[in-house]
């Protein structure tokens, strides 16, 4: 996707999530260049960090001049992992999102109540990631963590209807392949925004 | 660490594990160049892959001409994640290691028996990762998966004694900061090898 298209898309959406494949393709300097001068409210590094404290902080450090936020896995636990990552990000004014539930079939939500939820409470992150393909999990996580920003992948190519995650309680939907695999990403973005508005206005209208 | 030192170290050890910080620093071409012509039996990409199938395969693809093996997390589950990653790696003659237990304090081994172990059995990976700081877990995983290669981080700076993981049933110990943070990495490697041999000959000698 060229920078002009990205600039136009940036005006239609809240923020952008970058991942490992892009970083490998462009290198850190290339990613910085690609994103500079664009109008995103938030740039999220979706590296699904899931390592010991020392390694995650080393990785996070290398991206501090590019991104605002990082996604890490709750699953790795607090002591010696998310505790120090959270401290590091706090002291650098960066935000942390923790994965509460993923969008693919094999993800095991039976571990949420007694394990994932406990880790999230200890870490107290800025936000949470909950797959849009799991509407009941979005509702549950929203009810457990009322003040957290919930972002939701799994919309579009992965199966969930555009707008449905927001209707269930998420704050933002993460649209991946529907836009970046499109032959006309700008137009696809406009369609996504339109569909999302329609769906949301439908579900948020009080039934009479 | 310069390439000559790395070459000399390569003659003393079995293989090398590369991670995200190195890839960010050098770029994929830089890593390829650094490792070319060196005499490692195995190069392992320790990215702690923990995402949906599509993303993990995209990442793995970019490293196929550099590494022999990949480390992924068991906890992401089988369907829509490790199932397709394993198929992809099999068809490209690459090996998969799954994390069975990590070395830091916050890692929760109470999920091993009913969850992690089940995922590992479904995926049937080449090898497993078990932290050296958890001797009982190495023994348990070794007894559950007799034919799998067990590699063990957490030796040295993270606290476990050199050689102890092998004594408990691991096949290889992963030595990180003890070597790469050393002012004299070649000499530190020699010391590690010596200590490991001593410890292992001690524990493997039948008591009379």
CSV table of C-alpha atoms in Angstrom, one decimal:
chain,number,residue,atom,x,y,z
A,1,UNK,CA,0.0,0.0,0.0
A,2,UNK,CA,1.5,3.4,-0.9
A,3,UNK,CA,1.8,6.2,1.5
A,4,UNK,CA,-0.8,8.4,-0.1
A,5,UNK,CA,-3.4,5.7,0.2
A,6,UNK,CA,-2.4,5.2,3.8
A,7,UNK,CA,-2.8,8.9,4.4
A,8,UNK,CA,-6.3,9.0,3.0
A,9,UNK,CA,-7.2,5.8,5.0
A,10,UNK,CA,-5.8,7.4,8.1
A,11,UNK,CA,-8.4,10.2,7.9
A,12,UNK,CA,-11.2,7.6,8.0
A,13,UNK,CA,-10.0,5.5,10.9
A,14,UNK,CA,-8.9,5.8,14.5
A,15,UNK,CA,-5.5,4.1,14.4
A,16,UNK,CA,-3.3,1.4,13.0
A,17,UNK,CA,-1.9,-1.8,14.2
A,18,UNK,CA,1.4,-3.0,12.9
A,19,UNK,CA,2.8,-6.5,13.2
A,20,UNK,CA,5.9,-8.6,12.7
A,21,UNK,CA,5.5,-9.3,9.0
A,22,UNK,CA,5.5,-5.5,8.2
A,23,UNK,CA,8.5,-4.9,10.4
A,24,UNK,CA,10.5,-7.8,8.8
A,25,UNK,CA,9.6,-6.4,5.3
A,26,UNK,CA,10.5,-2.8,5.9
A,27,UNK,CA,12.8,-2.8,8.9
A,28,UNK,CA,12.3,-0.5,11.8
A,29,UNK,CA,13.4,2.6,9.9
A,30,UNK,CA,11.2,1.7,7.0
A,31,UNK,CA,8.2,1.4,9.3
A,32,UNK,CA,9.0,4.7,10.9
A,33,UNK,CA,9.2,6.4,7.6
A,34,UNK,CA,6.0,4.8,6.3
A,35,UNK,CA,4.0,6.0,9.4
A,36,UNK,CA,5.6,9.5,9.7
A,37,UNK,CA,3.4,12.4,8.9
A,38,UNK,CA,0.2,10.2,9.0
A,39,UNK,CA,-2.7,11.2,11.1
A,40,UNK,CA,-3.3,8.2,13.3
A,41,UNK,CA,-4.5,8.7,16.8
A,42,UNK,CA,-2.8,5.6,17.9
A,43,UNK,CA,-0.2,3.2,16.5
A,44,UNK,CA,-0.3,-0.2,18.1
A,45,UNK,CA,2.5,-2.8,17.9
A,46,UNK,CA,0.8,-6.1,17.7
A,47,UNK,CA,3.7,-8.4,18.4
A,48,UNK,CA,1.7,-10.6,20.8
A,49,UNK,CA,4.6,-10.3,23.3
A,50,UNK,CA,4.8,-13.5,25.2
A,51,UNK,CA,8.3,-13.9,26.8
A,52,UNK,CA,10.2,-13.1,29.9
A,53,UNK,CA,10.5,-9.5,31.1
A,54,UNK,CA,14.0,-8.9,29.9
A,55,UNK,CA,13.2,-10.0,26.3
A,56,UNK,CA,9.9,-8.1,26.1
A,57,UNK,CA,11.4,-4.9,27.3
A,58,UNK,CA,14.3,-5.3,24.8
A,59,UNK,CA,11.8,-5.6,22.0
A,60,UNK,CA,9.6,-2.8,23.3
A,61,UNK,CA,12.5,-0.4,23.6
A,62,UNK,CA,13.3,-0.7,19.9
A,63,UNK,CA,9.9,0.5,18.9
A,64,UNK,CA,9.4,3.4,21.4
A,65,UNK,CA,9.9,6.0,18.7
A,66,UNK,CA,7.4,4.4,16.4
A,67,UNK,CA,4.4,3.2,18.3
A,68,UNK,CA,2.1,4.3,21.2
A,69,UNK,CA,1.0,0.9,22.4
A,70,UNK,CA,1.9,-2.7,22.6
A,71,UNK,CA,-0.1,-5.9,22.7
A,72,UNK,CA,1.1,-8.7,25.0
A,73,UNK,CA,-0.4,-12.1,26.1
A,74,UNK,CA,-1.9,-12.3,29.6
A,75,UNK,CA,-1.1,-16.0,29.5
A,76,UNK,CA,2.5,-15.5,30.4
A,77,UNK,CA,1.6,-14.3,33.9
A,78,UNK,CA,2.7,-11.5,36.1
A,79,UNK,CA,5.9,-12.0,38.1
A,80,UNK,CA,9.1,-11.8,35.9
A,81,UNK,CA,7.0,-11.0,32.8
A,82,UNK,CA,4.1,-8.5,32.6
A,83,UNK,CA,5.0,-6.8,35.9
A,84,UNK,CA,8.2,-5.4,34.6
A,85,UNK,CA,6.9,-4.8,31.1
A,86,UNK,CA,4.0,-2.7,32.5
A,87,UNK,CA,6.5,-0.7,34.6
A,88,UNK,CA,8.7,-0.1,31.6
A,89,UNK,CA,5.8,1.0,29.4
A,90,UNK,CA,4.3,3.2,32.1
A,91,UNK,CA,7.6,5.0,32.6
A,92,UNK,CA,7.8,5.6,28.9
A,93,UNK,CA,4.2,6.8,28.5
A,94,UNK,CA,3.3,3.8,26.4
A,95,UNK,CA,0.1,1.9,26.6
A,96,UNK,CA,-0.3,-1.9,27.2
A,97,UNK,CA,-3.1,-4.0,25.8
A,98,UNK,CA,-3.5,-7.6,27.1
A,99,UNK,CA,-5.0,-10.4,25.1
A,100,UNK,CA,-8.1,-11.6,27.0
A,101,UNK,CA,-9.5,-13.9,24.3
A,102,UNK,CA,-8.4,-14.7,20.7
A,103,UNK,CA,-10.5,-15.1,17.6
A,104,UNK,CA,-9.4,-18.6,16.3
A,105,UNK,CA,-11.2,-21.8,17.2
A,106,UNK,CA,-8.5,-23.4,19.2
A,107,UNK,CA,-8.3,-20.7,21.8
A,108,UNK,CA,-9.4,-21.9,25.2
A,109,UNK,CA,-11.8,-19.5,27.0
A,110,UNK,CA,-12.3,-21.9,29.9
A,111,UNK,CA,-9.1,-20.5,31.3
A,112,UNK,CA,-10.4,-16.9,31.4
A,113,UNK,CA,-12.3,-16.8,34.7
A,114,UNK,CA,-9.7,-18.3,37.0
A,115,UNK,CA,-6.5,-17.4,35.2
A,116,UNK,CA,-6.5,-14.8,32.5
A,117,UNK,CA,-8.9,-12.4,34.4
A,118,UNK,CA,-6.7,-12.6,37.5
A,119,UNK,CA,-3.5,-11.7,35.5
A,120,UNK,CA,-5.4,-8.8,33.8
A,121,UNK,CA,-6.4,-7.5,37.2
A,122,UNK,CA,-2.9,-7.6,38.5
A,123,UNK,CA,-1.3,-5.9,35.5
A,124,UNK,CA,-4.0,-3.3,35.1
A,125,UNK,CA,-3.4,-2.6,31.4
A,126,UNK,CA,-4.8,0.3,29.4
A,127,UNK,CA,-6.8,-2.0,27.2
A,128,UNK,CA,-7.8,-5.6,26.3
A,129,UNK,CA,-8.0,-7.6,23.1
A,130,UNK,CA,-11.0,-9.8,22.6
A,131,UNK,CA,-11.8,-11.7,19.3
A,132,UNK,CA,-14.9,-10.5,17.5
A,133,UNK,CA,-15.8,-14.1,16.7
A,134,UNK,CA,-16.6,-14.6,20.5
A,135,UNK,CA,-19.5,-12.2,21.2
A,136,UNK,CA,-20.1,-13.8,24.6
A,137,UNK,CA,-16.5,-13.2,25.6
A,138,UNK,CA,-16.7,-9.5,24.6
A,139,UNK,CA,-19.8,-9.1,26.8
A,140,UNK,CA,-18.1,-10.9,29.7
A,141,UNK,CA,-14.8,-9.0,29.4
A,142,UNK,CA,-16.7,-5.7,29.1
A,143,UNK,CA,-18.7,-6.4,32.2
A,144,UNK,CA,-15.6,-7.5,34.1
A,145,UNK,CA,-13.4,-4.5,33.0
A,146,UNK,CA,-15.8,-1.5,32.5
A,147,UNK,CA,-13.0,1.1,32.3
A,148,UNK,CA,-10.7,-0.7,29.8
A,149,UNK,CA,-10.5,0.0,26.1
A,150,UNK,CA,-11.5,-3.2,24.2
A,151,UNK,CA,-10.1,-3.7,20.7
A,152,UNK,CA,-11.4,-6.6,18.7
A,153,UNK,CA,-9.8,-8.5,15.8
A,154,UNK,CA,-11.5,-11.2,13.8
A,155,UNK,CA,-13.9,-9.0,11.9
A,156,UNK,CA,-14.2,-9.5,8.1
A,157,UNK,CA,-12.1,-12.3,6.7
A,158,UNK,CA,-12.0,-14.2,10.0
A,159,UNK,CA,-15.8,-14.3,10.1
A,160,UNK,CA,-17.4,-11.8,12.4
A,161,UNK,CA,-19.7,-9.2,11.0
A,162,UNK,CA,-18.4,-5.6,10.8
A,163,UNK,CA,-19.9,-3.6,13.6
A,164,UNK,CA,-20.8,-6.7,15.7
A,165,UNK,CA,-17.9,-6.4,18.1
A,166,UNK,CA,-18.8,-2.8,18.9
A,167,UNK,CA,-22.4,-3.8,19.4
A,168,UNK,CA,-21.2,-6.4,21.9
A,169,UNK,CA,-19.2,-3.9,23.9
A,170,UNK,CA,-15.9,-3.4,22.1
A,171,UNK,CA,-14.5,0.1,21.6
A,172,UNK,CA,-12.7,-0.5,18.3
A,173,UNK,CA,-12.7,-3.2,15.7
A,174,UNK,CA,-9.4,-4.2,14.1
A,175,UNK,CA,-9.8,-4.7,10.3
A,176,UNK,CA,-7.0,-6.5,8.7
A,177,UNK,CA,-7.2,-8.5,5.5
A,178,UNK,CA,-10.5,-6.9,4.4
A,179,UNK,CA,-8.4,-3.7,3.9
A,180,UNK,CA,-4.8,-4.7,3.3
A,181,UNK,CA,-5.6,-7.6,0.9
A,182,UNK,CA,-8.1,-5.4,-1.0
A,183,UNK,CA,-7.3,-4.3,-4.6
A,184,UNK,CA,-8.7,-0.9,-3.6
A,185,UNK,CA,-7.9,-0.4,0.1
A,186,UNK,CA,-9.3,3.1,0.3
A,187,UNK,CA,-12.6,2.1,-1.1
A,188,UNK,CA,-12.8,-1.0,1.1
A,189,UNK,CA,-12.1,1.2,4.2
A,190,UNK,CA,-15.0,3.5,3.2
A,191,UNK,CA,-17.2,0.4,2.9
A,192,UNK,CA,-16.1,-0.9,6.3
A,193,UNK,CA,-16.8,2.5,7.9
A,194,UNK,CA,-20.2,2.7,6.3
A,195,UNK,CA,-21.1,-0.9,7.3
A,196,UNK,CA,-19.9,-0.4,10.8
A,197,UNK,CA,-22.0,2.8,11.3
A,198,UNK,CA,-25.1,1.1,9.9
A,199,UNK,CA,-24.7,-1.9,12.2
A,200,UNK,CA,-23.9,0.2,15.2
A,201,UNK,CA,-26.7,2.6,14.7
A,202,UNK,CA,-29.0,-0.4,14.4
A,203,UNK,CA,-27.9,-2.1,17.7
A,204,UNK,CA,-27.5,1.1,19.7
A,205,UNK,CA,-31.0,2.3,18.9
A,206,UNK,CA,-33.2,1.7,21.9
A,207,UNK,CA,-36.0,-0.8,20.9
A,208,UNK,CA,-39.4,0.7,21.4
B,1,UNK,CA,29.8,-10.0,18.8
B,2,UNK,CA,31.9,-10.2,15.7
B,3,UNK,CA,31.6,-13.0,13.2
B,4,UNK,CA,35.0,-14.6,14.0
B,5,UNK,CA,34.1,-14.9,17.7
B,6,UNK,CA,30.8,-16.4,16.6
B,7,UNK,CA,32.6,-18.9,14.4
B,8,UNK,CA,34.8,-20.0,17.2
B,9,UNK,CA,31.9,-20.3,19.6
B,10,UNK,CA,30.0,-22.3,16.9
B,11,UNK,CA,32.6,-25.0,17.1
B,12,UNK,CA,32.0,-25.5,20.8
B,13,UNK,CA,28.2,-25.6,20.9
B,14,UNK,CA,25.4,-27.4,19.2
B,15,UNK,CA,23.3,-24.6,17.8
B,16,UNK,CA,22.1,-21.1,18.1
B,17,UNK,CA,18.8,-19.4,19.0
B,18,UNK,CA,18.0,-16.1,17.5
B,19,UNK,CA,15.3,-13.7,18.7
B,20,UNK,CA,13.4,-10.6,17.8
B,21,UNK,CA,15.9,-8.0,19.2
B,22,UNK,CA,18.6,-9.4,16.9
B,23,UNK,CA,16.3,-9.4,13.9
B,24,UNK,CA,15.2,-5.8,14.6
B,25,UNK,CA,18.9,-4.7,14.9
B,26,UNK,CA,20.3,-6.4,11.8
B,27,UNK,CA,17.2,-6.9,9.6
B,28,UNK,CA,16.6,-10.3,8.0
B,29,UNK,CA,19.4,-9.9,5.5
B,30,UNK,CA,21.8,-8.9,8.3
B,31,UNK,CA,20.9,-11.9,10.3
B,32,UNK,CA,21.3,-14.2,7.3
B,33,UNK,CA,24.7,-12.7,6.6
B,34,UNK,CA,25.8,-13.0,10.2
B,35,UNK,CA,25.0,-16.7,10.3
B,36,UNK,CA,26.1,-17.7,6.9
B,37,UNK,CA,29.2,-19.9,6.8
B,38,UNK,CA,29.0,-20.7,10.5
B,39,UNK,CA,29.0,-24.3,11.7
B,40,UNK,CA,25.8,-24.6,13.7
B,41,UNK,CA,23.8,-27.8,13.6
B,42,UNK,CA,20.6,-26.0,14.2
B,43,UNK,CA,19.4,-22.4,14.0
B,44,UNK,CA,16.3,-21.8,16.1
B,45,UNK,CA,14.0,-18.8,15.6
B,46,UNK,CA,12.8,-18.0,19.1
B,47,UNK,CA,10.0,-15.6,18.3
B,48,UNK,CA,7.6,-17.3,20.8
B,49,UNK,CA,5.0,-17.3,18.1
B,50,UNK,CA,1.5,-16.9,19.7
B,51,UNK,CA,-0.9,-15.7,17.0
B,52,UNK,CA,-3.5,-17.0,14.6
B,53,UNK,CA,-2.4,-19.4,11.8
B,54,UNK,CA,-2.3,-16.9,9.0
B,55,UNK,CA,0.0,-14.5,11.0
B,56,UNK,CA,2.4,-17.1,12.3
B,57,UNK,CA,2.8,-18.6,8.8
B,58,UNK,CA,3.5,-15.2,7.3
B,59,UNK,CA,6.2,-14.6,9.9
B,60,UNK,CA,7.7,-18.1,9.5
B,61,UNK,CA,7.8,-17.8,5.7
B,62,UNK,CA,10.1,-14.8,6.0
B,63,UNK,CA,12.7,-16.8,7.9
B,64,UNK,CA,12.7,-20.1,6.0
B,65,UNK,CA,16.0,-19.3,4.3
B,66,UNK,CA,17.7,-18.4,7.6
B,67,UNK,CA,16.5,-20.9,10.3
B,68,UNK,CA,15.9,-24.6,10.8
B,69,UNK,CA,13.3,-24.4,13.6
B,70,UNK,CA,10.8,-22.2,15.3
B,71,UNK,CA,9.5,-21.9,18.9
B,72,UNK,CA,5.8,-21.3,19.3
B,73,UNK,CA,3.5,-21.2,22.4
B,74,UNK,CA,1.3,-24.2,23.1
B,75,UNK,CA,-1.3,-22.1,24.9
B,76,UNK,CA,-2.7,-20.6,21.7
B,77,UNK,CA,-4.2,-24.0,21.0
B,78,UNK,CA,-4.6,-26.2,18.0
B,79,UNK,CA,-7.4,-25.3,15.6
B,80,UNK,CA,-6.8,-22.2,13.5
B,81,UNK,CA,-3.4,-21.8,15.1
B,82,UNK,CA,-0.8,-24.5,15.7
B,83,UNK,CA,-2.5,-27.0,13.3
B,84,UNK,CA,-1.8,-25.0,10.2
B,85,UNK,CA,1.6,-23.7,11.4
B,86,UNK,CA,2.7,-27.4,12.0
B,87,UNK,CA,1.5,-28.3,8.5
B,88,UNK,CA,3.3,-25.4,7.0
B,89,UNK,CA,6.6,-26.2,8.8
B,90,UNK,CA,6.3,-29.9,8.0
B,91,UNK,CA,5.9,-29.2,4.3
B,92,UNK,CA,9.0,-26.9,4.4
B,93,UNK,CA,11.1,-29.4,6.3
B,94,UNK,CA,11.3,-27.1,9.3
B,95,UNK,CA,11.1,-28.1,13.0
B,96,UNK,CA,8.6,-26.9,15.6
B,97,UNK,CA,9.3,-26.5,19.3
B,98,UNK,CA,6.4,-25.8,21.6
B,99,UNK,CA,6.7,-24.1,25.0
B,100,UNK,CA,5.7,-26.5,27.7
B,101,UNK,CA,6.8,-24.4,30.7
B,102,UNK,CA,8.6,-21.1,31.0
B,103,UNK,CA,11.4,-20.1,33.4
B,104,UNK,CA,10.0,-17.0,35.0
B,105,UNK,CA,8.1,-16.9,38.3
B,106,UNK,CA,4.7,-15.9,37.0
B,107,UNK,CA,4.3,-18.8,34.6
B,108,UNK,CA,1.4,-21.1,35.7
B,109,UNK,CA,2.3,-24.8,35.5
B,110,UNK,CA,-1.1,-25.8,37.0
B,111,UNK,CA,-2.4,-25.5,33.4
B,112,UNK,CA,0.1,-28.1,32.1
B,113,UNK,CA,-1.7,-31.3,32.8
B,114,UNK,CA,-5.1,-30.6,31.4
B,115,UNK,CA,-4.4,-28.0,28.8
B,116,UNK,CA,-0.8,-27.6,27.6
B,117,UNK,CA,0.0,-31.3,27.5
B,118,UNK,CA,-3.2,-31.9,25.4
B,119,UNK,CA,-2.2,-29.3,22.9
B,120,UNK,CA,1.3,-30.7,22.7
B,121,UNK,CA,-0.1,-34.2,22.0
B,122,UNK,CA,-2.3,-32.9,19.2
B,123,UNK,CA,0.4,-30.9,17.5
B,124,UNK,CA,3.1,-33.5,17.9
B,125,UNK,CA,6.1,-31.1,17.6
B,126,UNK,CA,9.7,-32.0,17.1
B,127,UNK,CA,10.7,-30.6,20.5
B,128,UNK,CA,9.6,-28.8,23.7
B,129,UNK,CA,10.9,-25.9,25.7
B,130,UNK,CA,11.0,-26.2,29.5
B,131,UNK,CA,12.6,-23.7,31.8
B,132,UNK,CA,15.6,-24.9,33.7
B,133,UNK,CA,14.4,-23.1,36.8
B,134,UNK,CA,11.6,-25.7,37.1
B,135,UNK,CA,13.4,-29.1,37.6
B,136,UNK,CA,10.2,-30.9,38.4
B,137,UNK,CA,8.6,-29.7,35.2
B,138,UNK,CA,11.6,-31.0,33.1
B,139,UNK,CA,11.2,-34.4,34.8
B,140,UNK,CA,7.4,-34.5,34.2
B,141,UNK,CA,7.6,-33.3,30.5
B,142,UNK,CA,10.5,-35.8,29.9
B,143,UNK,CA,8.4,-38.6,31.3
B,144,UNK,CA,5.3,-37.5,29.3
B,145,UNK,CA,7.1,-37.0,26.0
B,146,UNK,CA,10.0,-39.5,25.9
B,147,UNK,CA,10.8,-39.1,22.2
B,148,UNK,CA,10.8,-35.2,22.1
B,149,UNK,CA,13.9,-33.1,22.1
B,150,UNK,CA,13.8,-30.8,25.2
B,151,UNK,CA,15.6,-27.5,25.1
B,152,UNK,CA,15.9,-25.5,28.4
B,153,UNK,CA,16.4,-21.8,28.9
B,154,UNK,CA,16.8,-20.1,32.3
B,155,UNK,CA,20.3,-21.4,32.9
B,156,UNK,CA,22.9,-18.9,34.2
B,157,UNK,CA,21.7,-15.3,34.6
B,158,UNK,CA,18.1,-16.5,35.2
B,159,UNK,CA,19.2,-18.7,38.1
B,160,UNK,CA,19.5,-22.4,37.2
B,161,UNK,CA,22.8,-24.1,37.6
B,162,UNK,CA,24.6,-25.0,34.3
B,163,UNK,CA,24.2,-28.6,33.6
B,164,UNK,CA,21.2,-29.0,35.9
B,165,UNK,CA,18.5,-29.1,33.2
B,166,UNK,CA,20.4,-31.9,31.4
B,167,UNK,CA,20.6,-33.8,34.6
B,168,UNK,CA,16.9,-33.4,35.0
B,169,UNK,CA,16.2,-34.8,31.5
B,170,UNK,CA,16.6,-31.9,29.0
B,171,UNK,CA,18.7,-32.5,25.8
B,172,UNK,CA,20.1,-29.1,25.4
B,173,UNK,CA,20.5,-26.0,27.6
B,174,UNK,CA,20.0,-22.6,26.1
B,175,UNK,CA,22.6,-20.2,27.4
B,176,UNK,CA,21.8,-16.5,26.7
B,177,UNK,CA,23.1,-13.6,28.7
B,178,UNK,CA,26.0,-15.6,30.3
B,179,UNK,CA,27.6,-15.7,26.8
B,180,UNK,CA,26.2,-12.7,24.9
B,181,UNK,CA,26.6,-10.2,27.8
B,182,UNK,CA,30.1,-11.4,28.6
B,183,UNK,CA,33.1,-9.2,27.9
B,184,UNK,CA,34.8,-12.3,26.6
B,185,UNK,CA,32.1,-14.5,25.0
B,186,UNK,CA,34.4,-17.1,23.7
B,187,UNK,CA,36.0,-17.7,27.0
B,188,UNK,CA,32.6,-17.7,28.8
B,189,UNK,CA,31.4,-20.3,26.3
B,190,UNK,CA,34.4,-22.5,27.2
B,191,UNK,CA,33.6,-22.1,30.9
B,192,UNK,CA,30.0,-23.0,30.3
B,193,UNK,CA,30.9,-26.1,28.3
B,194,UNK,CA,33.4,-27.2,31.1
B,195,UNK,CA,30.8,-26.6,33.9
B,196,UNK,CA,28.1,-28.5,32.0
B,197,UNK,CA,30.4,-31.5,31.4
B,198,UNK,CA,31.4,-31.6,35.0
B,199,UNK,CA,27.8,-31.3,36.3
B,200,UNK,CA,26.5,-33.9,33.8
B,201,UNK,CA,29.2,-36.4,34.5
B,202,UNK,CA,28.4,-36.0,38.2
B,203,UNK,CA,24.7,-36.7,37.8
B,204,UNK,CA,24.9,-39.3,35.1
B,205,UNK,CA,27.4,-41.5,37.0
B,206,UNK,CA,25.5,-44.4,38.6
B,207,UNK,CA,25.8,-44.2,42.4
B,208,UNK,CA,27.4,-47.2,43.8
